[in-house]
mmCIF file of C-alpha atoms and ligand atoms in Angstrom:
data_model
loop_
_atom_site.group_PDB
_atom_site.id
_atom_site.type_symbol
_atom_site.label_atom_id
_atom_site.label_comp_id
_atom_site.label_asym_id
_atom_site.label_seq_id
_atom_site.Cartn_x
_atom_site.Cartn_y
_atom_site.Cartn_z
ATOM 1 C CA UNK A 1 95.236 120.384 60.847
ATOM 2 C CA UNK A 2 94.150 117.641 63.277
ATOM 3 C CA UNK A 3 92.624 119.012 66.492
ATOM 4 C CA UNK A 4 92.578 117.096 69.762
ATOM 5 C CA UNK A 5 90.635 118.448 72.717
ATOM 6 C CA UNK A 6 92.080 117.592 76.150
ATOM 7 C CA UNK A 7 89.962 117.401 79.300
ATOM 8 C CA UNK A 8 91.165 117.362 82.936
ATOM 9 C CA UNK A 9 94.354 119.086 81.779
ATOM 10 C CA UNK A 10 96.700 120.301 84.515
ATOM 11 C CA UNK A 11 99.217 123.099 84.070
ATOM 12 C CA UNK A 12 102.184 120.710 84.182
ATOM 13 C CA UNK A 13 100.607 118.465 81.525
ATOM 14 C CA UNK A 14 99.729 121.442 79.355
ATOM 15 C CA UNK A 15 103.382 122.472 78.930
ATOM 16 C CA UNK A 16 104.343 118.931 77.880
ATOM 17 C CA UNK A 17 101.330 118.570 75.579
ATOM 18 C CA UNK A 18 102.130 121.853 73.816
ATOM 19 C CA UNK A 19 105.674 120.655 73.088
ATOM 20 C CA UNK A 20 104.262 117.380 71.693
ATOM 21 C CA UNK A 21 101.699 119.229 69.527
ATOM 22 C CA UNK A 22 104.262 121.608 68.047
ATOM 23 C CA UNK A 23 106.409 118.675 66.986
ATOM 24 C CA UNK A 24 103.468 116.805 65.406
ATOM 25 C CA UNK A 25 101.752 119.870 63.840
ATOM 26 C CA UNK A 26 98.585 119.083 65.772
ATOM 27 C CA UNK A 27 96.292 121.713 67.264
ATOM 28 C CA UNK A 28 95.436 121.136 70.927
ATOM 29 C CA UNK A 29 92.628 122.761 72.884
ATOM 30 C CA UNK A 30 92.203 122.323 76.624
ATOM 31 C CA UNK A 31 90.080 122.491 79.697
ATOM 32 C CA UNK A 32 90.840 121.536 83.288
ATOM 33 C CA UNK A 33 87.235 120.277 83.559
ATOM 34 C CA UNK A 34 86.235 116.610 83.158
ATOM 35 C CA UNK A 35 84.151 115.498 80.168
ATOM 36 C CA UNK A 36 80.471 115.672 81.119
ATOM 37 C CA UNK A 37 77.209 116.434 79.324
ATOM 38 C CA UNK A 38 77.843 120.110 80.212
ATOM 39 C CA UNK A 39 81.426 120.242 78.858
ATOM 40 C CA UNK A 40 80.885 118.036 75.804
ATOM 41 C CA UNK A 41 80.391 121.059 73.508
ATOM 42 C CA UNK A 42 84.036 122.095 74.124
ATOM 43 C CA UNK A 43 85.064 119.175 71.874
ATOM 44 C CA UNK A 44 82.824 120.393 69.030
ATOM 45 C CA UNK A 45 84.845 120.361 65.800
ATOM 46 C CA UNK A 46 87.727 118.359 67.335
ATOM 47 C CA UNK A 47 88.961 115.151 65.659
ATOM 48 C CA UNK A 48 89.698 113.422 68.934
ATOM 49 C CA UNK A 49 89.804 113.741 72.704
ATOM 50 C CA UNK A 50 92.255 112.986 75.516
ATOM 51 C CA UNK A 51 91.076 112.524 79.116
ATOM 52 C CA UNK A 52 92.372 111.833 82.601
ATOM 53 C CA UNK A 53 88.994 110.537 83.775
ATOM 54 C CA UNK A 54 88.863 109.637 87.495
ATOM 55 C CA UNK A 55 85.144 109.063 88.144
ATOM 56 C CA UNK A 56 82.899 106.492 86.376
ATOM 57 C CA UNK A 57 82.268 107.778 82.819
ATOM 58 C CA UNK A 58 78.701 108.653 81.751
ATOM 59 C CA UNK A 59 77.901 105.921 79.159
ATOM 60 C CA UNK A 60 75.390 108.151 77.345
ATOM 61 C CA UNK A 61 78.350 110.229 76.125
ATOM 62 C CA UNK A 62 79.734 107.500 73.813
ATOM 63 C CA UNK A 63 76.905 107.868 71.262
ATOM 64 C CA UNK A 64 77.032 111.658 71.495
ATOM 65 C CA UNK A 65 80.779 111.693 70.834
ATOM 66 C CA UNK A 66 80.299 109.459 67.797
ATOM 67 C CA UNK A 67 77.597 111.799 66.469
ATOM 68 C CA UNK A 68 80.141 114.634 66.772
ATOM 69 C CA UNK A 69 82.597 112.640 64.597
ATOM 70 C CA UNK A 70 84.844 111.626 67.510
ATOM 71 C CA UNK A 71 85.781 107.941 67.436
ATOM 72 C CA UNK A 72 88.211 107.582 70.315
ATOM 73 C CA UNK A 73 89.010 108.442 73.922
ATOM 74 C CA UNK A 74 92.704 108.510 74.871
ATOM 75 C CA UNK A 75 92.895 107.981 78.645
ATOM 76 C CA UNK A 76 96.006 109.359 80.371
ATOM 77 C CA UNK A 77 96.497 106.444 82.786
ATOM 78 C CA UNK A 78 97.002 102.670 82.817
ATOM 79 C CA UNK A 79 93.662 101.948 84.518
ATOM 80 C CA UNK A 80 90.487 102.110 82.417
ATOM 81 C CA UNK A 81 87.985 100.782 84.987
ATOM 82 C CA UNK A 82 86.071 104.096 84.823
ATOM 83 C CA UNK A 83 84.841 103.193 81.312
ATOM 84 C CA UNK A 84 82.294 100.645 80.115
ATOM 85 C CA UNK A 85 84.544 99.211 77.387
ATOM 86 C CA UNK A 86 81.804 97.193 75.699
ATOM 87 C CA UNK A 87 79.359 100.117 75.603
ATOM 88 C CA UNK A 88 82.117 102.299 74.136
ATOM 89 C CA UNK A 89 82.857 99.723 71.433
ATOM 90 C CA UNK A 90 79.171 99.260 70.579
ATOM 91 C CA UNK A 91 78.968 103.023 70.051
ATOM 92 C CA UNK A 92 82.044 103.127 67.799
ATOM 93 C CA UNK A 93 84.446 104.565 70.405
ATOM 94 C CA UNK A 94 87.933 103.069 70.764
ATOM 95 C CA UNK A 95 89.486 103.604 74.168
ATOM 96 C CA UNK A 96 93.262 103.682 74.594
ATOM 97 C CA UNK A 97 95.346 103.764 77.764
ATOM 98 C CA UNK A 98 99.004 104.247 78.693
ATOM 99 C CA UNK A 99 99.937 100.746 79.850
ATOM 100 C CA UNK A 100 103.371 101.603 81.200
ATOM 101 C CA UNK A 101 105.176 104.841 81.960
ATOM 102 C CA UNK A 102 108.693 105.010 83.328
ATOM 103 C CA UNK A 103 108.777 101.764 85.349
ATOM 104 C CA UNK A 104 112.245 102.990 86.382
ATOM 105 C CA UNK A 105 110.566 105.757 88.395
ATOM 106 C CA UNK A 106 108.649 103.282 90.572
ATOM 107 C CA UNK A 107 111.638 100.928 90.825
ATOM 108 C CA UNK A 108 113.971 103.748 91.917
ATOM 109 C CA UNK A 109 111.438 104.899 94.530
ATOM 110 C CA UNK A 110 111.230 101.318 95.819
ATOM 111 C CA UNK A 111 115.019 101.165 96.263
ATOM 112 C CA UNK A 112 114.930 104.560 98.001
ATOM 113 C CA UNK A 113 112.291 103.284 100.453
ATOM 114 C CA UNK A 114 114.192 100.033 101.099
ATOM 115 C CA UNK A 115 117.300 102.044 102.014
ATOM 116 C CA UNK A 116 115.277 104.466 104.158
ATOM 117 C CA UNK A 117 113.737 101.542 106.071
ATOM 118 C CA UNK A 118 117.114 99.874 106.544
ATOM 119 C CA UNK A 119 118.754 103.127 107.710
ATOM 120 C CA UNK A 120 115.816 104.059 109.991
ATOM 121 C CA UNK A 121 115.217 107.362 108.231
ATOM 122 C CA UNK A 122 112.113 108.158 110.332
ATOM 123 C CA UNK A 123 114.101 107.946 113.575
ATOM 124 C CA UNK A 124 117.071 109.978 112.290
ATOM 125 C CA UNK A 125 114.765 112.737 110.997
ATOM 126 C CA UNK A 126 112.778 112.873 114.241
ATOM 127 C CA UNK A 127 115.987 113.076 116.303
ATOM 128 C CA UNK A 128 117.401 115.869 114.139
ATOM 129 C CA UNK A 129 114.104 117.782 114.318
ATOM 130 C CA UNK A 130 114.454 117.617 118.137
ATOM 131 C CA UNK A 131 118.149 118.646 117.817
ATOM 132 C CA UNK A 132 119.105 115.299 119.365
ATOM 133 C CA UNK A 133 122.362 114.474 117.598
ATOM 134 C CA UNK A 134 123.277 111.384 119.652
ATOM 135 C CA UNK A 135 123.825 107.883 118.270
ATOM 136 C CA UNK A 136 122.057 104.841 119.660
ATOM 137 C CA UNK A 137 120.625 101.537 118.443
ATOM 138 C CA UNK A 138 117.291 103.186 117.608
ATOM 139 C CA UNK A 139 118.970 104.753 114.549
ATOM 140 C CA UNK A 140 121.573 102.055 113.863
ATOM 141 C CA UNK A 141 121.046 100.804 110.332
ATOM 142 C CA UNK A 142 121.542 97.580 108.400
ATOM 143 C CA UNK A 143 123.409 96.816 105.160
ATOM 144 C CA UNK A 144 121.277 96.062 102.102
ATOM 145 C CA UNK A 145 123.856 93.754 100.510
ATOM 146 C CA UNK A 146 123.431 91.335 103.431
ATOM 147 C CA UNK A 147 119.662 91.049 103.008
ATOM 148 C CA UNK A 148 117.590 88.597 100.992
ATOM 149 C CA UNK A 149 114.935 90.470 99.019
ATOM 150 C CA UNK A 150 111.708 88.908 97.702
ATOM 151 C CA UNK A 151 110.273 90.616 94.617
ATOM 152 C CA UNK A 152 106.622 89.575 94.349
ATOM 153 C CA UNK A 153 105.588 90.127 90.717
ATOM 154 C CA UNK A 154 108.658 90.321 88.490
ATOM 155 C CA UNK A 155 107.175 92.278 85.572
ATOM 156 C CA UNK A 156 108.079 95.701 84.173
ATOM 157 C CA UNK A 157 108.590 97.280 87.596
ATOM 158 C CA UNK A 158 109.608 94.220 89.639
ATOM 159 C CA UNK A 159 112.320 93.204 87.152
ATOM 160 C CA UNK A 160 113.838 96.693 87.352
ATOM 161 C CA UNK A 161 113.753 96.575 91.157
ATOM 162 C CA UNK A 162 115.615 93.244 90.954
ATOM 163 C CA UNK A 163 118.166 94.671 88.519
ATOM 164 C CA UNK A 164 118.804 97.799 90.596
ATOM 165 C CA UNK A 165 119.101 95.760 93.805
ATOM 166 C CA UNK A 166 121.588 93.370 92.207
ATOM 167 C CA UNK A 167 124.101 96.258 92.296
ATOM 168 C CA UNK A 168 124.023 96.016 96.111
ATOM 169 C CA UNK A 169 124.881 92.309 95.946
ATOM 170 C CA UNK A 170 121.801 90.991 97.762
ATOM 171 C CA UNK A 171 120.242 87.643 96.857
ATOM 172 C CA UNK A 172 116.896 88.181 95.093
ATOM 173 C CA UNK A 173 114.002 85.743 95.307
ATOM 174 C CA UNK A 174 111.202 86.109 92.776
ATOM 175 C CA UNK A 175 107.550 85.068 92.669
ATOM 176 C CA UNK A 176 105.624 85.287 89.402
ATOM 177 C CA UNK A 177 103.086 83.161 87.515
ATOM 178 C CA UNK A 178 105.182 83.694 84.372
ATOM 179 C CA UNK A 179 108.857 83.490 85.344
ATOM 180 C CA UNK A 180 111.075 85.223 82.778
ATOM 181 C CA UNK A 181 113.936 82.889 81.706
ATOM 182 C CA UNK A 182 115.991 85.950 80.741
ATOM 183 C CA UNK A 183 116.057 86.975 84.413
ATOM 184 C CA UNK A 184 117.287 83.579 85.614
ATOM 185 C CA UNK A 185 120.812 84.935 86.291
ATOM 186 C CA UNK A 186 119.340 87.671 88.488
ATOM 187 C CA UNK A 187 116.259 86.218 90.170
ATOM 188 C CA UNK A 188 115.917 82.948 92.058
ATOM 189 C CA UNK A 189 112.268 82.168 91.214
ATOM 190 C CA UNK A 190 110.314 80.232 93.863
ATOM 191 C CA UNK A 191 106.971 78.459 93.492
ATOM 192 C CA UNK A 192 105.630 78.900 96.991
ATOM 193 C CA UNK A 193 104.806 82.234 98.597
ATOM 194 C CA UNK A 194 104.923 80.597 102.042
ATOM 195 C CA UNK A 195 108.513 79.482 101.415
ATOM 196 C CA UNK A 196 109.540 82.806 99.948
ATOM 197 C CA UNK A 197 108.270 84.879 102.896
ATOM 198 C CA UNK A 198 109.967 82.502 105.328
ATOM 199 C CA UNK A 199 113.349 83.247 103.680
ATOM 200 C CA UNK A 200 113.128 86.953 102.839
ATOM 201 C CA UNK A 201 114.354 89.870 104.962
ATOM 202 C CA UNK A 202 112.651 92.363 102.655
ATOM 203 C CA UNK A 203 109.393 91.782 100.712
ATOM 204 C CA UNK A 204 108.384 94.128 97.899
ATOM 205 C CA UNK A 205 105.010 93.834 96.104
ATOM 206 C CA UNK A 206 104.822 94.557 92.363
ATOM 207 C CA UNK A 207 101.747 92.533 91.343
ATOM 208 C CA UNK A 208 98.670 93.772 89.498
ATOM 209 C CA UNK A 209 95.407 93.741 91.454
ATOM 210 C CA UNK A 210 93.300 90.837 90.170
ATOM 211 C CA UNK A 211 90.809 88.375 91.650
ATOM 212 C CA UNK A 212 93.764 86.067 92.361
ATOM 213 C CA UNK A 213 95.960 88.698 94.007
ATOM 214 C CA UNK A 214 93.344 90.608 96.046
ATOM 215 C CA UNK A 215 94.351 90.409 99.743
ATOM 216 C CA UNK A 216 97.034 87.870 98.813
ATOM 217 C CA UNK A 217 99.065 89.120 101.766
ATOM 218 C CA UNK A 218 96.580 88.237 104.475
ATOM 219 C CA UNK A 219 97.019 87.651 108.189
ATOM 220 C CA UNK A 220 98.113 84.027 107.650
ATOM 221 C CA UNK A 221 100.845 84.825 105.125
ATOM 222 C CA UNK A 222 102.115 87.834 107.104
ATOM 223 C CA UNK A 223 102.431 85.633 110.203
ATOM 224 C CA UNK A 224 104.827 83.357 108.277
ATOM 225 C CA UNK A 225 107.292 86.177 107.559
ATOM 226 C CA UNK A 226 110.717 86.201 109.209
ATOM 227 C CA UNK A 227 110.997 88.236 112.429
ATOM 228 C CA UNK A 228 112.219 91.721 111.500
ATOM 229 C CA UNK A 229 110.912 91.645 107.916
ATOM 230 C CA UNK A 230 110.694 94.949 106.032
ATOM 231 C CA UNK A 231 107.535 95.101 103.889
ATOM 232 C CA UNK A 232 106.923 97.349 100.877
ATOM 233 C CA UNK A 233 103.817 97.876 98.773
ATOM 234 C CA UNK A 234 104.311 100.192 95.783
ATOM 235 C CA UNK A 235 101.658 98.392 93.688
ATOM 236 C CA UNK A 236 98.001 98.362 94.788
ATOM 237 C CA UNK A 237 96.508 98.769 98.278
ATOM 238 C CA UNK A 238 94.165 95.787 98.096
ATOM 239 C CA UNK A 239 97.030 93.308 97.561
ATOM 240 C CA UNK A 240 97.376 93.536 101.313
ATOM 241 C CA UNK A 241 95.157 93.239 104.407
ATOM 242 C CA UNK A 242 96.141 96.586 105.924
ATOM 243 C CA UNK A 243 94.672 95.806 109.353
ATOM 244 C CA UNK A 244 96.675 92.557 109.479
ATOM 245 C CA UNK A 245 99.844 94.452 108.501
ATOM 246 C CA UNK A 246 99.292 96.970 111.319
ATOM 247 C CA UNK A 247 98.780 94.125 113.804
ATOM 248 C CA UNK A 248 101.876 92.379 112.561
ATOM 249 C CA UNK A 249 103.901 95.627 112.878
ATOM 250 C CA UNK A 250 102.712 95.986 116.469
ATOM 251 C CA UNK A 251 103.131 92.350 117.462
ATOM 252 C CA UNK A 252 105.773 91.228 114.939
ATOM 253 C CA UNK A 253 107.057 89.588 112.727
ATOM 254 C CA UNK A 254 107.019 92.708 110.487
ATOM 255 C CA UNK A 255 109.477 95.377 111.710
ATOM 256 C CA UNK A 256 108.679 98.263 109.350
ATOM 257 C CA UNK A 257 106.808 99.031 106.149
ATOM 258 C CA UNK A 258 106.763 101.475 103.254
ATOM 259 C CA UNK A 259 103.361 101.951 101.622
ATOM 260 C CA UNK A 260 102.814 104.021 98.485
ATOM 261 C CA UNK A 261 99.294 102.668 98.085
ATOM 262 C CA UNK A 262 96.467 102.157 100.545
ATOM 263 C CA UNK A 263 93.255 100.214 100.032
ATOM 264 C CA UNK A 264 91.084 103.244 100.916
ATOM 265 C CA UNK A 265 93.171 105.810 99.037
ATOM 266 C CA UNK A 266 90.545 106.531 96.353
ATOM 267 C CA UNK A 267 88.956 109.523 98.076
ATOM 268 C CA UNK A 268 92.148 110.776 99.716
ATOM 269 C CA UNK A 269 94.948 110.835 97.202
ATOM 270 C CA UNK A 270 95.551 114.150 95.406
ATOM 271 C CA UNK A 271 93.500 116.072 97.971
ATOM 272 C CA UNK A 272 94.919 118.775 100.218
ATOM 273 C CA UNK A 273 93.390 117.893 103.602
ATOM 274 C CA UNK A 274 95.575 120.135 105.747
ATOM 275 C CA UNK A 275 93.888 120.924 109.046
ATOM 276 C CA UNK A 276 91.011 118.523 108.381
ATOM 277 C CA UNK A 277 90.068 115.299 110.153
ATOM 278 C CA UNK A 278 90.261 112.150 108.051
ATOM 279 C CA UNK A 279 87.327 109.897 108.855
ATOM 280 C CA UNK A 280 89.247 106.684 108.281
ATOM 281 C CA UNK A 281 90.821 105.215 111.416
ATOM 282 C CA UNK A 282 92.834 102.692 109.372
ATOM 283 C CA UNK A 283 94.433 105.478 107.335
ATOM 284 C CA UNK A 284 95.084 107.540 110.475
ATOM 285 C CA UNK A 285 96.790 104.498 112.015
ATOM 286 C CA UNK A 286 99.080 104.266 108.970
ATOM 287 C CA UNK A 287 99.899 107.981 109.052
ATOM 288 C CA UNK A 288 100.810 107.918 112.738
ATOM 289 C CA UNK A 289 102.623 104.596 112.876
ATOM 290 C CA UNK A 290 106.288 105.145 113.798
ATOM 291 C CA UNK A 291 107.410 102.256 111.609
ATOM 292 C CA UNK A 292 105.510 103.043 108.429
ATOM 293 C CA UNK A 293 106.783 105.291 105.671
ATOM 294 C CA UNK A 294 103.613 106.372 103.838
ATOM 295 C CA UNK A 295 103.507 108.193 100.486
ATOM 296 C CA UNK A 296 100.373 109.159 98.497
ATOM 297 C CA UNK A 297 100.858 107.059 95.328
ATOM 298 C CA UNK A 298 103.837 109.115 94.193
ATOM 299 C CA UNK A 299 106.262 106.306 93.316
ATOM 300 C CA UNK A 300 105.646 106.952 89.619
ATOM 301 C CA UNK A 301 105.576 110.745 89.917
ATOM 302 C CA UNK A 302 108.633 112.028 88.072
ATOM 303 C CA UNK A 303 109.102 114.463 85.212
ATOM 304 C CA UNK A 304 109.824 111.517 82.903
ATOM 305 C CA UNK A 305 106.677 109.596 83.846
ATOM 306 C CA UNK A 306 104.351 112.614 83.443
ATOM 307 C CA UNK A 307 105.888 113.370 80.026
ATOM 308 C CA UNK A 308 105.513 109.721 78.936
ATOM 309 C CA UNK A 309 101.855 109.637 80.049
ATOM 310 C CA UNK A 310 100.971 112.805 78.124
ATOM 311 C CA UNK A 311 102.946 111.892 74.994
ATOM 312 C CA UNK A 312 101.803 108.254 74.810
ATOM 313 C CA UNK A 313 98.147 109.215 75.316
ATOM 314 C CA UNK A 314 98.337 111.855 72.574
ATOM 315 C CA UNK A 315 100.260 109.458 70.279
ATOM 316 C CA UNK A 316 97.442 106.924 70.739
ATOM 317 C CA UNK A 317 94.780 109.570 70.019
ATOM 318 C CA UNK A 318 96.569 110.638 66.832
ATOM 319 C CA UNK A 319 97.082 107.040 65.727
ATOM 320 C CA UNK A 320 93.353 106.275 66.008
ATOM 321 C CA UNK A 321 92.430 109.516 64.231
ATOM 322 C CA UNK A 322 94.865 108.861 61.362
ATOM 323 C CA UNK A 323 94.782 105.059 61.016
ATOM 324 C CA UNK A 324 91.809 103.831 63.063
ATOM 325 C CA UNK A 325 94.190 101.699 65.146
ATOM 326 C CA UNK A 326 96.511 101.918 68.145
ATOM 327 C CA UNK A 327 98.577 99.299 69.950
ATOM 328 C CA UNK A 328 97.248 100.831 73.194
ATOM 329 C CA UNK A 329 93.615 100.144 72.350
ATOM 330 C CA UNK A 330 91.829 98.350 75.219
ATOM 331 C CA UNK A 331 88.482 97.617 73.499
ATOM 332 C CA UNK A 332 89.249 97.037 69.800
HETATM 333 P P1 NAD B 401 103.414 94.038 84.941
HETATM 334 O O1 NAD B 401 102.165 93.498 84.356
HETATM 335 O O2 NAD B 401 104.525 94.424 84.018
HETATM 336 O O3 NAD B 401 104.032 92.987 86.000
HETATM 337 C C1 NAD B 401 103.235 92.267 86.895
HETATM 338 C C2 NAD B 401 103.825 90.882 87.062
HETATM 339 O O4 NAD B 401 103.000 90.171 87.980
HETATM 340 C C3 NAD B 401 103.862 90.072 85.762
HETATM 341 O O5 NAD B 401 105.170 89.556 85.556
HETATM 342 C C4 NAD B 401 102.831 88.965 85.992
HETATM 343 O O6 NAD B 401 103.179 87.732 85.372
HETATM 344 C C5 NAD B 401 102.817 88.838 87.496
HETATM 345 N N1 NAD B 401 101.550 88.301 88.017
HETATM 346 C C6 NAD B 401 100.290 88.647 87.655
HETATM 347 N N2 NAD B 401 99.383 87.948 88.374
HETATM 348 C C7 NAD B 401 100.095 87.157 89.218
HETATM 349 C C8 NAD B 401 99.721 86.201 90.208
HETATM 350 N N3 NAD B 401 98.440 85.926 90.484
HETATM 351 N N4 NAD B 401 100.711 85.583 90.879
HETATM 352 C C9 NAD B 401 102.018 85.821 90.594
HETATM 353 N N5 NAD B 401 102.430 86.706 89.662
HETATM 354 C C10 NAD B 401 101.471 87.369 88.989
HETATM 355 O O7 NAD B 401 102.971 95.268 85.867
HETATM 356 P P2 NAD B 401 103.866 96.518 86.277
HETATM 357 O O8 NAD B 401 103.754 97.572 85.233
HETATM 358 O O9 NAD B 401 105.204 96.029 86.698
HETATM 359 O O10 NAD B 401 103.036 97.046 87.554
HETATM 360 C C11 NAD B 401 103.101 96.376 88.790
HETATM 361 C C12 NAD B 401 102.200 97.057 89.819
HETATM 362 O O11 NAD B 401 102.639 98.409 90.040
HETATM 363 C C13 NAD B 401 100.735 97.159 89.394
HETATM 364 O O12 NAD B 401 99.913 96.867 90.506
HETATM 365 C C14 NAD B 401 100.571 98.625 89.040
HETATM 366 O O13 NAD B 401 99.245 99.055 89.201
HETATM 367 C C15 NAD B 401 101.503 99.260 90.053
HETATM 368 N N6 NAD B 401 101.920 100.648 89.736
HETATM 369 C C16 NAD B 401 102.133 101.502 90.784
HETATM 370 C C17 NAD B 401 102.513 102.807 90.531
HETATM 371 C C18 NAD B 401 102.773 103.770 91.647
HETATM 372 O O14 NAD B 401 102.986 104.962 91.406
HETATM 373 N N7 NAD B 401 102.799 103.323 92.898
HETATM 374 C C19 NAD B 401 102.664 103.247 89.198
HETATM 375 C C20 NAD B 401 102.484 102.336 88.161
HETATM 376 C C21 NAD B 401 102.107 101.020 88.433
#
């Protein structure tokens, strides 16, 4: 029977992995520890390994894995920047990722946040917490169907956001280096970001982070937005100059924002910091801003997405073990 050893395994993943293994007649062994020189021996005798590596991976481990008869690493995430892909390949290790998992989850969360911004959810909640049940313009909402929405990056997630929003009847502008002709009935693609932000009431970022897109939404572009714009970033923190966004929320034109990612989130996300000071004034400013809805990179986090991550990573591991190939290989 094939045996796959899983590192960094959480309890919720373990339940899903066990169900997968039973169905495939594969034996799984686990640890919640990361793969290091000290924990390498746990994979002794296994045919393959599955990781959720967060920190940079020790490159000396590639050769040692190969010597143990292990020829792959199945990473349980889309990002693989923690690995030296060339060094892995040179040592006979194929690395696989999970390129996409439940884009619907992120798209649904985006629609939720758009509606919460439009209906001033922060203000309603604060009033109710104070037992202030009055109505006034501070909690008077707006109708989504009357708004023009700009979807910046109309890929797996952005296209679903556009499709979901079309049910509300709002015009949708799109910006993408590769416009999809099949979305032409849904998305009015525009060539210029400056023109798009000047027309949109709501701007939602769904781009990958690349050299071209890093800090794409800078002070200059934000200043060209329409007064009262609602701004959402569910993609990557560094697509946006966070300081410039805060200034533009305080001085306009941006009225409110929903951020699921933050450029300094690396050391913060997934940590329980209750009762502790956070030594990042920019992050503190986001957390305390009355017109920002912040969430700690949870847009994807649904039962479906976690199951897809675990199952696709294990499928890729098994495929490499059995055939030497996987469509999710990132260094073949
Ligand atoms: P995707 O590759 O399917 O879509 C990205 C789109 O952006 C593509 O259509 C591409 O053509 C376009 N694009 C790329 N570079 C561009 C450029 N310079 N200018 C204009 N368009 C450009 O990606 P996806 O799966 O839809 O993911 C989108 C974003 O969401 C990524 O940043 C990803 O990391 C992020 N994400 C966030 C979460 C979360 O929980 N918040 C979860 C998964 C993914």
